[in-house]
Amino acid sequence: MKQKITKVHPKDNVMVALTDLQAGESVTYQGNSYTPIEFIPAKHKFAINAIPTGAEVIMYGVLVGKAQSDIPVGGLLTTGNIKHAASGFHEGTDHTNWDKPDIDKWKSATFNGFHRDNGEVGTANYWLVVPMVFCENRNIEVLQEALVKPLGYGRKKTYEVKAQQLIEMVKSGGGLNEVLYTEIDKDSQSSAQNKLFPNVDGIKFLSHTGGCGGTRQDSTTLCGLLAGYITHPNVAGATVLSLGCQNAEVKTLQEEISKRSPNFNKPLYILDQQKIGLETDLMELAIRQTLAGLIQANQNTRKPAPLSKLTIGLECGGSDGFSGISANPAIGYTSDMLVALGGSVILAEFPELCGVEQNLIDRCVDKSKADRFSSLVKTYSERAEEAGSGFYMNPSPGNIKDGLITDAIKSAGAAKKGGTSPVTDVLDYPEKVTKPGLNLLCTPGNDVESTTAEVASGANIVLFTTGLGTPTGNPITPVVKIATNTTLYNRMKDIIDINTGTIVEGDETIEQAGERILDYVVKVASGEIEVSAVRHGQNDFIPWKRGVSL
């Protein structure tokens, strides 16, 4: 550890502890000495000036809270002595002049992807099986059981083999102690079979609890979300199961597909159970048509494409006090590089942009974008408050324990994922990205709901930062998991792909880490690296019902 503390922005009146600090321990930063008066856990903050009751707490150069009691110099910031506070926002000022990063190394770089007829390029090639309504979820499960293993897409069965070893132990008379403590083969696993369709990465089965019984708005929105997946460049085609009488009508799905892809020509098979009749007939037809679609999907192969064909979703979950100073600004730099190369990026999770709205408004390329962002944020916030909640309630117990003690602190760090480039478009859930550059997408802060939405909007790679560790993945888009600290990376490296704790330790700059991440993205997009979420079959998919979700 080359530095024990850091100050994120020159205007800040707090320091961040990069390691545990003892009471009375003298530490230096840029030639100045500081002495905490109490124990400061790593990732937490202490006051560098006396902060009287009611005074502002500044971090990342913005208001992140107000003191509820006097905080002495060197005192620890806690939920007991500060409360959430954030600056308001107003009509924007043109701040769209942008210093682009150096991209000479990547100007002619390509990735090997799956080219679609509409000009989009996928980083994977999946067949999708989708229910229009929750009534079809069991049929989806039956199809999954019938197709995945016979087609050679079964994942490695490490835990099934481990369980079988323990079951055999019980059968042979093993007791409680043997089952709990006898060592078993840690490396036991059964490999997946050879794929029948080598150019198809997999067949993915979505399930959900929507499509009927809720509001018509939710059903229409669900159709838009499903259309985003069906038209996604990572998807070769789809089999859709409809009961027939649900709110989420097939015609609405078709309309939403046409909105996103007017000349849609992928194989699409829609089966109506009430029209077909017998379940056996439905399932046989679904299997036949799915296999026919897979034959077509297998004809596509990877070919070179410019990096401008990448659309990266920016996500965080299980955040900690290092998120905003290591992993988030690192992928923010990656984001800036991709934008400079003509690609697209998506910054979502509107409850986690609380207090930095003005910066994003000022970065919008025109007034209409700024006005739409302002309107979406205000409406979302008002609905949360009407339900007895609010953006200030976003931080989880894990966030707070690891230093994110107000939503404004969490938000100021989370916004770093979006880099510094101009905001070229503002989208409401689940609209599709149509413009290169930085796109703002209205979603909850919930990791899986937001990741699900970013992919529906067109993300063909997701960069997901975490300080506490989370296994989140997606059915059709690789989710690259990035640790904010080395301790996490070493403890959970089976579900983490990249470590940016090197920034905290002083071994790498934000820019160097951002460049390293872009190199990794190119390999993932080309199918050269299988990320942990794909390897584990982590197929998280949760549609957002437009009630309050933070």
PDB file of C-alpha atoms in Angstrom, residues 287-409:
ATOM      1  CA  ILE A 287     -38.997 -28.552 -30.366  1.00  0.00           C
ATOM      2  CA  ARG A 288     -39.222 -28.975 -34.158  1.00  0.00           C
ATOM      3  CA  GLN A 289     -39.255 -25.223 -34.820  1.00  0.00           C
ATOM      4  CA  THR A 290     -36.482 -24.527 -32.325  1.00  0.00           C
ATOM      5  CA  LEU A 291     -34.241 -27.115 -33.975  1.00  0.00           C
ATOM      6  CA  ALA A 292     -35.054 -25.595 -37.383  1.00  0.00           C
ATOM      7  CA  GLY A 293     -34.060 -22.193 -36.036  1.00  0.00           C
ATOM      8  CA  LEU A 294     -30.814 -23.558 -34.600  1.00  0.00           C
ATOM      9  CA  ILE A 295     -29.887 -24.969 -37.996  1.00  0.00           C
ATOM     10  CA  GLN A 296     -30.213 -21.452 -39.424  1.00  0.00           C
ATOM     11  CA  ALA A 297     -28.401 -19.843 -36.484  1.00  0.00           C
ATOM     12  CA  ASN A 298     -25.464 -22.204 -36.907  1.00  0.00           C
ATOM     13  CA  GLN A 299     -24.764 -20.795 -40.374  1.00  0.00           C
ATOM     14  CA  ASN A 300     -23.417 -17.567 -38.869  1.00  0.00           C
ATOM     15  CA  THR A 301     -19.753 -17.362 -37.903  1.00  0.00           C
ATOM     16  CA  ARG A 302     -17.567 -14.753 -36.211  1.00  0.00           C
ATOM     17  CA  LYS A 303     -16.054 -12.095 -38.450  1.00  0.00           C
ATOM     18  CA  PRO A 304     -14.043  -8.919 -37.713  1.00  0.00           C
ATOM     19  CA  ALA A 305     -15.969  -5.786 -36.719  1.00  0.00           C
ATOM     20  CA  PRO A 306     -14.822  -2.326 -35.568  1.00  0.00           C
ATOM     21  CA  LEU A 307     -15.063  -1.467 -31.875  1.00  0.00           C
ATOM     22  CA  SER A 308     -17.741   1.084 -32.784  1.00  0.00           C
ATOM     23  CA  LYS A 309     -20.120  -1.896 -32.980  1.00  0.00           C
ATOM     24  CA  LEU A 310     -19.799  -2.433 -29.220  1.00  0.00           C
ATOM     25  CA  THR A 311     -22.487  -1.192 -26.840  1.00  0.00           C
ATOM     26  CA  ILE A 312     -21.344  -1.456 -23.234  1.00  0.00           C
ATOM     27  CA  GLY A 313     -23.720  -1.442 -20.283  1.00  0.00           C
ATOM     28  CA  LEU A 314     -22.237   0.128 -17.141  1.00  0.00           C
ATOM     29  CA  GLU A 315     -23.405  -1.458 -13.908  1.00  0.00           C
ATOM     30  CA  CYS A 316     -22.472  -1.752 -10.236  1.00  0.00           C
ATOM     31  CA  GLY A 317     -23.733  -3.954  -7.426  1.00  0.00           C
ATOM     32  CA  GLY A 318     -22.570  -4.815  -3.938  1.00  0.00           C
ATOM     33  CA  SER A 319     -20.721  -1.488  -3.976  1.00  0.00           C
ATOM     34  CA  ASP A 320     -18.251  -0.424  -1.299  1.00  0.00           C
ATOM     35  CA  GLY A 321     -16.264   2.629  -0.260  1.00  0.00           C
ATOM     36  CA  PHE A 322     -13.656   1.926  -2.944  1.00  0.00           C
ATOM     37  CA  SER A 323     -16.128   1.637  -5.861  1.00  0.00           C
ATOM     38  CA  GLY A 324     -16.015   5.346  -6.652  1.00  0.00           C
ATOM     39  CA  ILE A 325     -12.212   5.598  -6.532  1.00  0.00           C
ATOM     40  CA  SER A 326     -11.112   2.432  -8.340  1.00  0.00           C
ATOM     41  CA  ALA A 327     -13.429   0.269 -10.467  1.00  0.00           C
ATOM     42  CA  ASN A 328     -16.070   2.878 -11.353  1.00  0.00           C
ATOM     43  CA  PRO A 329     -13.695   5.570 -12.640  1.00  0.00           C
ATOM     44  CA  ALA A 330     -11.683   2.834 -14.383  1.00  0.00           C
ATOM     45  CA  ILE A 331     -14.662   1.671 -16.442  1.00  0.00           C
ATOM     46  CA  GLY A 332     -15.554   5.352 -16.841  1.00  0.00           C
ATOM     47  CA  TYR A 333     -12.251   5.740 -18.678  1.00  0.00           C
ATOM     48  CA  THR A 334     -13.028   2.603 -20.697  1.00  0.00           C
ATOM     49  CA  SER A 335     -16.380   4.188 -21.504  1.00  0.00           C
ATOM     50  CA  ASP A 336     -14.725   7.395 -22.706  1.00  0.00           C
ATOM     51  CA  MET A 337     -12.362   5.431 -24.930  1.00  0.00           C
ATOM     52  CA  LEU A 338     -15.194   3.472 -26.508  1.00  0.00           C
ATOM     53  CA  VAL A 339     -17.208   6.654 -27.116  1.00  0.00           C
ATOM     54  CA  ALA A 340     -14.152   8.235 -28.759  1.00  0.00           C
ATOM     55  CA  LEU A 341     -13.980   5.146 -30.995  1.00  0.00           C
ATOM     56  CA  GLY A 342     -17.598   5.624 -32.093  1.00  0.00           C
ATOM     57  CA  GLY A 343     -19.175   3.046 -29.791  1.00  0.00           C
ATOM     58  CA  SER A 344     -22.092   3.336 -27.377  1.00  0.00           C
ATOM     59  CA  VAL A 345     -22.292   3.089 -23.593  1.00  0.00           C
ATOM     60  CA  ILE A 346     -25.271   2.963 -21.220  1.00  0.00           C
ATOM     61  CA  LEU A 347     -25.361   4.535 -17.760  1.00  0.00           C
ATOM     62  CA  ALA A 348     -28.490   3.524 -15.852  1.00  0.00           C
ATOM     63  CA  GLU A 349     -29.660   3.171 -12.206  1.00  0.00           C
ATOM     64  CA  PHE A 350     -31.288   6.605 -11.817  1.00  0.00           C
ATOM     65  CA  PRO A 351     -31.675   6.372  -7.996  1.00  0.00           C
ATOM     66  CA  GLU A 352     -27.864   6.154  -7.915  1.00  0.00           C
ATOM     67  CA  LEU A 353     -27.369   9.441  -9.757  1.00  0.00           C
ATOM     68  CA  CYS A 354     -28.754  11.470  -6.856  1.00  0.00           C
ATOM     69  CA  GLY A 355     -26.752  14.672  -6.411  1.00  0.00           C
ATOM     70  CA  VAL A 356     -24.904  14.466  -9.720  1.00  0.00           C
ATOM     71  CA  GLU A 357     -27.888  15.239 -11.939  1.00  0.00           C
ATOM     72  CA  GLN A 358     -26.620  18.743 -12.685  1.00  0.00           C
ATOM     73  CA  ASN A 359     -23.338  17.437 -14.052  1.00  0.00           C
ATOM     74  CA  LEU A 360     -25.192  15.069 -16.385  1.00  0.00           C
ATOM     75  CA  ILE A 361     -27.690  17.757 -17.429  1.00  0.00           C
ATOM     76  CA  ASP A 362     -24.803  20.065 -18.312  1.00  0.00           C
ATOM     77  CA  ARG A 363     -23.263  17.294 -20.415  1.00  0.00           C
ATOM     78  CA  CYS A 364     -26.402  16.718 -22.519  1.00  0.00           C
ATOM     79  CA  VAL A 365     -25.867  17.600 -26.188  1.00  0.00           C
ATOM     80  CA  ASP A 366     -29.095  19.585 -26.410  1.00  0.00           C
ATOM     81  CA  LYS A 367     -31.906  20.977 -24.269  1.00  0.00           C
ATOM     82  CA  SER A 368     -34.396  18.271 -25.209  1.00  0.00           C
ATOM     83  CA  LYS A 369     -32.116  15.587 -23.767  1.00  0.00           C
ATOM     84  CA  ALA A 370     -31.506  17.599 -20.603  1.00  0.00           C
ATOM     85  CA  ASP A 371     -35.219  18.219 -20.142  1.00  0.00           C
ATOM     86  CA  ARG A 372     -36.075  14.563 -20.605  1.00  0.00           C
ATOM     87  CA  PHE A 373     -33.465  13.436 -18.095  1.00  0.00           C
ATOM     88  CA  SER A 374     -34.675  16.008 -15.567  1.00  0.00           C
ATOM     89  CA  SER A 375     -38.297  14.938 -16.074  1.00  0.00           C
ATOM     90  CA  LEU A 376     -37.572  11.214 -15.729  1.00  0.00           C
ATOM     91  CA  VAL A 377     -35.560  11.725 -12.531  1.00  0.00           C
ATOM     92  CA  LYS A 378     -38.186  13.988 -10.950  1.00  0.00           C
ATOM     93  CA  THR A 379     -41.060  11.661 -11.823  1.00  0.00           C
ATOM     94  CA  TYR A 380     -39.211   8.609 -10.503  1.00  0.00           C
ATOM     95  CA  SER A 381     -38.269  10.406  -7.277  1.00  0.00           C
ATOM     96  CA  GLU A 382     -41.838  11.641  -6.737  1.00  0.00           C
ATOM     97  CA  ARG A 383     -43.245   8.139  -7.191  1.00  0.00           C
ATOM     98  CA  ALA A 384     -40.759   6.771  -4.688  1.00  0.00           C
ATOM     99  CA  GLU A 385     -41.771   9.393  -2.115  1.00  0.00           C
ATOM    100  CA  GLU A 386     -45.477   8.817  -2.746  1.00  0.00           C
ATOM    101  CA  ALA A 387     -44.885   5.171  -1.843  1.00  0.00           C
ATOM    102  CA  GLY A 388     -43.264   6.196   1.444  1.00  0.00           C
ATOM    103  CA  SER A 389     -39.709   5.689   0.214  1.00  0.00           C
ATOM    104  CA  GLY A 390     -37.128   7.836  -1.535  1.00  0.00           C
ATOM    105  CA  PHE A 391     -33.781   7.737  -3.282  1.00  0.00           C
ATOM    106  CA  TYR A 392     -32.102   8.389   0.084  1.00  0.00           C
ATOM    107  CA  MET A 393     -33.093   4.841   1.103  1.00  0.00           C
ATOM    108  CA  ASN A 394     -31.117   3.217  -1.729  1.00  0.00           C
ATOM    109  CA  PRO A 395     -27.915   2.199   0.144  1.00  0.00           C
ATOM    110  CA  SER A 396     -28.098  -1.375   1.446  1.00  0.00           C
ATOM    111  CA  PRO A 397     -26.764  -2.493   4.851  1.00  0.00           C
ATOM    112  CA  GLY A 398     -23.713  -3.876   3.032  1.00  0.00           C
ATOM    113  CA  ASN A 399     -23.113  -0.527   1.290  1.00  0.00           C
ATOM    114  CA  ILE A 400     -23.315   1.327   4.618  1.00  0.00           C
ATOM    115  CA  LYS A 401     -21.058  -1.148   6.427  1.00  0.00           C
ATOM    116  CA  ASP A 402     -18.403  -0.601   3.782  1.00  0.00           C
ATOM    117  CA  GLY A 403     -18.454   3.199   3.759  1.00  0.00           C
ATOM    118  CA  LEU A 404     -21.367   4.286   1.522  1.00  0.00           C
ATOM    119  CA  ILE A 405     -23.357   5.905   4.314  1.00  0.00           C
ATOM    120  CA  THR A 406     -25.573   8.218   2.211  1.00  0.00           C
ATOM    121  CA  ASP A 407     -27.154   7.790  -1.206  1.00  0.00           C
ATOM    122  CA  ALA A 408     -25.351  10.923  -2.381  1.00  0.00           C
ATOM    123  CA  ILE A 409     -21.960   9.396  -1.514  1.00  0.00           C
TER     124      ILE A 409
END
